[in-house]
PDB file of C-alpha atoms in Angstrom:
ATOM      1  CA  UNK S   2      -0.112   0.157   0.238  1.00 95.00           C
ATOM      2  CA  UNK S   3       1.149   3.337  -0.855  1.00 96.00           C
ATOM      3  CA  UNK S   4       1.510   5.769   2.054  1.00 98.00           C
ATOM      4  CA  UNK S   5      -0.145   8.454   0.241  1.00 97.00           C
ATOM      5  CA  UNK S   6      -3.305   6.332   0.545  1.00 98.00           C
ATOM      6  CA  UNK S   7      -2.563   6.336   4.434  1.00 99.00           C
ATOM      7  CA  UNK S   8      -3.874   8.862   7.191  1.00 99.00           C
ATOM      8  CA  UNK S   9      -1.499   8.890   9.866  1.00 99.00           C
ATOM      9  CA  UNK S  10      -2.338   9.569  13.312  1.00 98.00           C
ATOM     10  CA  UNK S  11      -0.338  10.127  16.414  1.00 98.00           C
ATOM     11  CA  UNK S  12      -2.228   9.582  19.697  1.00 96.00           C
ATOM     12  CA  UNK S  13      -0.703  12.260  22.328  1.00 94.00           C
ATOM     13  CA  UNK S  14      -3.417  13.047  24.570  1.00 84.00           C
ATOM     14  CA  UNK S  15      -2.907  10.385  27.196  1.00 69.00           C
ATOM     15  CA  UNK S  16      -2.477  11.607  30.940  1.00 54.00           C
ATOM     16  CA  UNK S  17       0.938   9.984  31.431  1.00 55.00           C
ATOM     17  CA  UNK S  18       0.424   9.335  35.367  1.00 52.00           C
ATOM     18  CA  UNK S  19       3.506   7.244  35.721  1.00 51.00           C
ATOM     19  CA  UNK S  20       5.467  10.350  34.576  1.00 53.00           C
ATOM     20  CA  UNK S  21       4.557  12.624  37.566  1.00 51.00           C
ATOM     21  CA  UNK S  22       3.396  16.110  37.247  1.00 49.00           C
ATOM     22  CA  UNK S  23       5.558  17.034  34.305  1.00 65.00           C
ATOM     23  CA  UNK S  24       4.667  16.907  30.814  1.00 84.00           C
ATOM     24  CA  UNK S  25       5.889  13.847  29.395  1.00 88.00           C
ATOM     25  CA  UNK S  26       5.428  14.619  25.633  1.00 93.00           C
ATOM     26  CA  UNK S  27       7.374  18.117  26.009  1.00 93.00           C
ATOM     27  CA  UNK S  28      10.168  16.705  28.218  1.00 92.00           C
ATOM     28  CA  UNK S  29      13.687  17.035  26.531  1.00 92.00           C
ATOM     29  CA  UNK S  30      15.141  13.848  24.616  1.00 92.00           C
ATOM     30  CA  UNK S  31      18.321  14.625  22.720  1.00 90.00           C
ATOM     31  CA  UNK S  32      17.541  18.468  22.592  1.00 92.00           C
ATOM     32  CA  UNK S  33      14.049  17.918  21.368  1.00 95.00           C
ATOM     33  CA  UNK S  34      10.676  17.401  22.967  1.00 95.00           C
ATOM     34  CA  UNK S  35       9.856  13.706  23.421  1.00 95.00           C
ATOM     35  CA  UNK S  36       6.713  14.086  21.084  1.00 96.00           C
ATOM     36  CA  UNK S  37       8.943  16.114  18.214  1.00 97.00           C
ATOM     37  CA  UNK S  38      10.609  12.622  17.517  1.00 97.00           C
ATOM     38  CA  UNK S  39       7.472  10.940  16.326  1.00 97.00           C
ATOM     39  CA  UNK S  40       5.857  14.280  14.734  1.00 98.00           C
ATOM     40  CA  UNK S  41       9.621  14.384  12.612  1.00 98.00           C
ATOM     41  CA  UNK S  42       9.173  10.714  11.372  1.00 98.00           C
ATOM     42  CA  UNK S  43       5.369  11.366  10.283  1.00 98.00           C
ATOM     43  CA  UNK S  44       6.193  14.657   8.750  1.00 98.00           C
ATOM     44  CA  UNK S  45       9.118  13.248   6.494  1.00 98.00           C
ATOM     45  CA  UNK S  46       6.934  10.442   4.785  1.00 98.00           C
ATOM     46  CA  UNK S  47       4.234  11.014   2.105  1.00 98.00           C
ATOM     47  CA  UNK S  48       0.733  10.202   4.209  1.00 99.00           C
ATOM     48  CA  UNK S  49      -2.086  11.316   2.697  1.00 98.00           C
ATOM     49  CA  UNK S  50      -2.699  13.211   5.740  1.00 98.00           C
ATOM     50  CA  UNK S  51      -1.257  13.417   9.390  1.00 98.00           C
ATOM     51  CA  UNK S  52      -3.113  14.132  12.797  1.00 98.00           C
ATOM     52  CA  UNK S  53      -2.439  14.356  16.063  1.00 98.00           C
ATOM     53  CA  UNK S  54      -4.995  14.256  19.055  1.00 97.00           C
ATOM     54  CA  UNK S  55      -3.782  16.438  21.747  1.00 96.00           C
ATOM     55  CA  UNK S  56      -5.051  17.392  25.136  1.00 92.00           C
ATOM     56  CA  UNK S  57      -7.586  20.289  24.944  1.00 92.00           C
ATOM     57  CA  UNK S  58      -5.793  23.785  25.702  1.00 88.00           C
ATOM     58  CA  UNK S  59      -2.062  22.135  25.765  1.00 93.00           C
ATOM     59  CA  UNK S  60      -0.985  25.344  23.563  1.00 95.00           C
ATOM     60  CA  UNK S  61       2.736  24.064  23.495  1.00 95.00           C
ATOM     61  CA  UNK S  62       1.929  20.724  22.280  1.00 96.00           C
ATOM     62  CA  UNK S  63      -0.373  22.123  19.529  1.00 96.00           C
ATOM     63  CA  UNK S  64       2.031  24.508  18.367  1.00 97.00           C
ATOM     64  CA  UNK S  65       4.594  21.669  17.894  1.00 98.00           C
ATOM     65  CA  UNK S  66       2.497  19.872  15.796  1.00 98.00           C
ATOM     66  CA  UNK S  67       1.405  22.867  14.067  1.00 98.00           C
ATOM     67  CA  UNK S  68       5.160  23.708  13.229  1.00 98.00           C
ATOM     68  CA  UNK S  69       5.527  20.292  11.897  1.00 98.00           C
ATOM     69  CA  UNK S  70       2.870  20.416   9.552  1.00 98.00           C
ATOM     70  CA  UNK S  71       0.628  17.705  11.400  1.00 98.00           C
ATOM     71  CA  UNK S  72      -3.003  18.961  12.152  1.00 98.00           C
ATOM     72  CA  UNK S  73      -3.596  19.014  16.060  1.00 97.00           C
ATOM     73  CA  UNK S  74      -7.302  17.927  17.201  1.00 97.00           C
ATOM     74  CA  UNK S  75      -7.994  19.021  20.720  1.00 96.00           C
ATOM     75  CA  UNK S  76      -9.454  15.711  22.711  1.00 93.00           C
ATOM     76  CA  UNK S  77     -11.748  17.195  25.482  1.00 89.00           C
ATOM     77  CA  UNK S  78     -12.465  14.072  26.826  1.00 83.00           C
ATOM     78  CA  UNK S  79      -8.949  12.826  27.369  1.00 79.00           C
ATOM     79  CA  UNK S  80      -9.905  11.223  30.501  1.00 79.00           C
ATOM     80  CA  UNK S  81     -12.173   8.746  28.699  1.00 84.00           C
ATOM     81  CA  UNK S  82      -8.843   6.778  27.839  1.00 84.00           C
ATOM     82  CA  UNK S  83      -7.026   5.614  24.640  1.00 85.00           C
ATOM     83  CA  UNK S  84      -9.939   3.985  22.996  1.00 90.00           C
ATOM     84  CA  UNK S  85     -12.027   7.146  23.129  1.00 90.00           C
ATOM     85  CA  UNK S  86      -8.912   9.090  21.563  1.00 92.00           C
ATOM     86  CA  UNK S  87      -8.593   6.643  18.680  1.00 94.00           C
ATOM     87  CA  UNK S  88     -12.207   6.682  18.118  1.00 94.00           C
ATOM     88  CA  UNK S  89     -11.730  10.346  17.913  1.00 95.00           C
ATOM     89  CA  UNK S  90      -9.124  10.386  15.653  1.00 95.00           C
ATOM     90  CA  UNK S  91     -11.056   7.544  13.252  1.00 97.00           C
ATOM     91  CA  UNK S  92     -14.183   9.988  13.323  1.00 96.00           C
ATOM     92  CA  UNK S  93     -11.931  13.036  12.309  1.00 96.00           C
ATOM     93  CA  UNK S  94     -10.399  11.274   9.270  1.00 97.00           C
ATOM     94  CA  UNK S  95     -13.131   8.611   8.132  1.00 96.00           C
ATOM     95  CA  UNK S  96     -14.684  10.857   5.444  1.00 96.00           C
ATOM     96  CA  UNK S  97     -11.161  11.394   3.655  1.00 97.00           C
ATOM     97  CA  UNK S  98      -9.934   9.252   0.498  1.00 97.00           C
ATOM     98  CA  UNK S  99      -7.733   6.920   2.541  1.00 98.00           C
ATOM     99  CA  UNK S 100      -7.618   3.334   2.123  1.00 98.00           C
ATOM    100  CA  UNK S 101      -5.903   2.750   5.837  1.00 98.00           C
ATOM    101  CA  UNK S 102      -5.162   4.625   9.163  1.00 98.00           C
ATOM    102  CA  UNK S 103      -1.695   4.412  10.791  1.00 98.00           C
ATOM    103  CA  UNK S 104      -1.704   4.636  14.585  1.00 97.00           C
ATOM    104  CA  UNK S 105       1.189   6.005  16.477  1.00 98.00           C
ATOM    105  CA  UNK S 106       1.954   6.690  20.203  1.00 96.00           C
ATOM    106  CA  UNK S 107       3.924  10.214  20.693  1.00 96.00           C
ATOM    107  CA  UNK S 108       5.879   8.465  23.451  1.00 94.00           C
ATOM    108  CA  UNK S 109       7.423   5.904  20.998  1.00 95.00           C
ATOM    109  CA  UNK S 110      10.442   7.898  19.759  1.00 95.00           C
ATOM    110  CA  UNK S 111      12.620   5.429  18.250  1.00 95.00           C
ATOM    111  CA  UNK S 112      10.232   4.002  15.293  1.00 97.00           C
ATOM    112  CA  UNK S 113      11.646   4.586  12.058  1.00 97.00           C
ATOM    113  CA  UNK S 114      10.503   5.133   8.658  1.00 98.00           C
ATOM    114  CA  UNK S 115      11.885   1.704   7.134  1.00 98.00           C
ATOM    115  CA  UNK S 116       9.278   0.056  10.013  1.00 98.00           C
ATOM    116  CA  UNK S 117       6.340   2.092   8.939  1.00 98.00           C
ATOM    117  CA  UNK S 118       7.221   1.239   5.217  1.00 98.00           C
ATOM    118  CA  UNK S 119       7.184  -2.333   6.026  1.00 98.00           C
ATOM    119  CA  UNK S 120       3.976  -2.059   7.653  1.00 98.00           C
ATOM    120  CA  UNK S 121       2.157  -0.737   4.526  1.00 98.00           C
ATOM    121  CA  UNK S 122       4.205  -3.328   2.450  1.00 98.00           C
ATOM    122  CA  UNK S 123       2.333  -6.122   4.320  1.00 97.00           C
ATOM    123  CA  UNK S 124      -1.255  -4.399   4.182  1.00 97.00           C
ATOM    124  CA  UNK S 125      -2.705  -6.019   0.794  1.00 93.00           C
ATOM    125  CA  UNK S 126      -6.081  -6.860   1.517  1.00 94.00           C
ATOM    126  CA  UNK S 127      -5.642  -7.384   5.302  1.00 97.00           C
ATOM    127  CA  UNK S 128      -7.731  -5.630   8.092  1.00 98.00           C
ATOM    128  CA  UNK S 129      -4.919  -4.952   9.885  1.00 98.00           C
ATOM    129  CA  UNK S 130      -0.964  -4.821  10.012  1.00 98.00           C
ATOM    130  CA  UNK S 131       0.572  -4.597  13.748  1.00 97.00           C
ATOM    131  CA  UNK S 132       3.925  -4.267  14.932  1.00 97.00           C
ATOM    132  CA  UNK S 133       5.350  -6.721  17.306  1.00 96.00           C
ATOM    133  CA  UNK S 134       8.211  -7.470  19.680  1.00 95.00           C
ATOM    134  CA  UNK S 135       8.725 -10.720  20.660  1.00 91.00           C
ATOM    135  CA  UNK S 136       5.321 -12.422  20.856  1.00 91.00           C
ATOM    136  CA  UNK S 137       3.710  -9.020  21.610  1.00 91.00           C
ATOM    137  CA  UNK S 138       1.719  -7.166  19.069  1.00 94.00           C
ATOM    138  CA  UNK S 139       2.289  -3.224  19.645  1.00 93.00           C
ATOM    139  CA  UNK S 140       1.929  -0.021  17.984  1.00 96.00           C
ATOM    140  CA  UNK S 141       2.642   1.285  15.446  1.00 97.00           C
ATOM    141  CA  UNK S 142      -0.869  -0.231  14.206  1.00 97.00           C
ATOM    142  CA  UNK S 143      -2.233   0.150  10.368  1.00 98.00           C
ATOM    143  CA  UNK S 144      -5.887  -0.423  10.287  1.00 98.00           C
ATOM    144  CA  UNK S 145      -7.516  -0.841   6.706  1.00 98.00           C
ATOM    145  CA  UNK S 146     -10.736   1.257   6.014  1.00 98.00           C
ATOM    146  CA  UNK S 147     -13.055  -1.589   6.414  1.00 97.00           C
ATOM    147  CA  UNK S 148     -12.246  -1.525  10.299  1.00 97.00           C
ATOM    148  CA  UNK S 149     -13.124   2.362  10.442  1.00 97.00           C
ATOM    149  CA  UNK S 150     -16.862   2.280  11.449  1.00 96.00           C
ATOM    150  CA  UNK S 151     -15.937  -0.362  14.544  1.00 95.00           C
ATOM    151  CA  UNK S 152     -12.594   1.797  15.415  1.00 96.00           C
ATOM    152  CA  UNK S 153     -14.998   4.688  15.834  1.00 95.00           C
ATOM    153  CA  UNK S 154     -17.236   3.247  18.674  1.00 93.00           C
ATOM    154  CA  UNK S 155     -14.289   2.365  21.079  1.00 92.00           C
ATOM    155  CA  UNK S 156     -14.414   3.843  24.531  1.00 86.00           C
ATOM    156  CA  UNK S 157     -12.380   3.551  27.530  1.00 80.00           C
ATOM    157  CA  UNK S 158      -9.158   2.368  27.472  1.00 76.00           C
ATOM    158  CA  UNK S 159      -9.428  -0.493  25.056  1.00 78.00           C
ATOM    159  CA  UNK S 160      -7.492   0.705  22.221  1.00 83.00           C
ATOM    160  CA  UNK S 161      -5.800  -0.272  19.026  1.00 86.00           C
ATOM    161  CA  UNK S 162      -4.275  -3.237  20.693  1.00 86.00           C
ATOM    162  CA  UNK S 163      -7.542  -4.857  22.159  1.00 87.00           C
ATOM    163  CA  UNK S 164      -9.421  -4.302  18.696  1.00 93.00           C
ATOM    164  CA  UNK S 165      -6.657  -5.791  16.714  1.00 94.00           C
ATOM    165  CA  UNK S 166      -7.168  -9.033  18.871  1.00 91.00           C
ATOM    166  CA  UNK S 167     -10.926  -9.213  17.476  1.00 92.00           C
ATOM    167  CA  UNK S 168      -9.457  -9.403  13.904  1.00 95.00           C
ATOM    168  CA  UNK S 169      -8.868 -12.340  11.865  1.00 90.00           C
ATOM    169  CA  UNK S 170      -7.175 -11.110   8.709  1.00 96.00           C
ATOM    170  CA  UNK S 171      -4.107  -9.480  10.178  1.00 97.00           C
ATOM    171  CA  UNK S 172      -0.408  -9.595   9.619  1.00 97.00           C
ATOM    172  CA  UNK S 173       2.585  -8.685  12.015  1.00 97.00           C
ATOM    173  CA  UNK S 174       5.973  -6.815  11.211  1.00 98.00           C
ATOM    174  CA  UNK S 175       8.749  -7.444  13.826  1.00 97.00           C
ATOM    175  CA  UNK S 176      10.389  -4.556  15.413  1.00 96.00           C
ATOM    176  CA  UNK S 177      13.723  -4.134  17.201  1.00 93.00           C
ATOM    177  CA  UNK S 178      13.748  -3.482  20.837  1.00 91.00           C
ATOM    178  CA  UNK S 179      14.752   0.106  20.592  1.00 91.00           C
ATOM    179  CA  UNK S 180      11.970   0.622  18.097  1.00 94.00           C
ATOM    180  CA  UNK S 181       9.739  -0.781  20.667  1.00 94.00           C
ATOM    181  CA  UNK S 182      10.615   1.639  23.292  1.00 92.00           C
ATOM    182  CA  UNK S 183       7.895   3.796  24.937  1.00 90.00           C
ATOM    183  CA  UNK S 184       8.641   6.386  27.347  1.00 90.00           C
ATOM    184  CA  UNK S 185       6.227   6.000  30.311  1.00 83.00           C
ATOM    185  CA  UNK S 186       8.430   6.916  33.174  1.00 84.00           C
ATOM    186  CA  UNK S 187      10.778   9.412  34.031  1.00 82.00           C
ATOM    187  CA  UNK S 188      13.482   6.338  34.516  1.00 87.00           C
ATOM    188  CA  UNK S 189      12.590   5.115  31.079  1.00 85.00           C
ATOM    189  CA  UNK S 190      13.431   8.755  29.735  1.00 88.00           C
ATOM    190  CA  UNK S 191      16.642   9.002  31.507  1.00 87.00           C
ATOM    191  CA  UNK S 192      17.566   5.578  30.427  1.00 85.00           C
ATOM    192  CA  UNK S 193      16.899   6.649  26.604  1.00 82.00           C
ATOM    193  CA  UNK S 194      18.765   9.692  27.119  1.00 79.00           C
ATOM    194  CA  UNK S 195      21.785   7.605  28.275  1.00 79.00           C
ATOM    195  CA  UNK S 196      21.551   5.160  25.403  1.00 72.00           C
ATOM    196  CA  UNK S 197      21.343   7.687  22.853  1.00 64.00           C
ATOM    197  CA  UNK S 198      24.553   9.578  24.556  1.00 59.00           C
ATOM    198  CA  UNK S 199      26.451   5.819  24.480  1.00 54.00           C
ATOM    199  CA  UNK S 200      25.472   5.566  20.569  1.00 51.00           C
ATOM    200  CA  UNK S 201      26.992   9.076  20.059  1.00 45.00           C
ATOM    201  CA  UNK S 202      30.271   8.335  22.033  1.00 42.00           C
TER     202      UNK S 202
END
């Protein structure tokens, strides 16, 4: 599947409760806000459209996505969970001329363009293609248009991975441990910073 037939969606409106009082997605990683890494990845690829679901009134995060050429869509019900955020994203793009939606998380900074292209290459006539590390499916997730109606009804914390389990016509693309890293705690961020410094040295 060509990326120009895909709508890219970054989910960036979670509460990040395990990160404490700081705004996780604006925390520094290698000289840039954490959210800027996935934003740069999406901006560099020829998707039909690029959208980020962001917390309502988070002006700095909204500006970050604006500057990256990604449309920020404010989520006024972030407390309803990731499933509801995903449903809002699908509702936003469902009437556009795309064949699939690629769902990424803003706190996964090390996903590569090569991996996203592999997901698209495996799509064919499948309902979905998921990333996988070990035996565990995880984002990024690519969902066919045929799933949009059901995705738009999700609610609570049952997001893309839970929905994926209800589908039968799926495929998986393995990803390296570094690519699969998500930053959920200050400790995870510090470890990612240390790894980056080691690779530079």
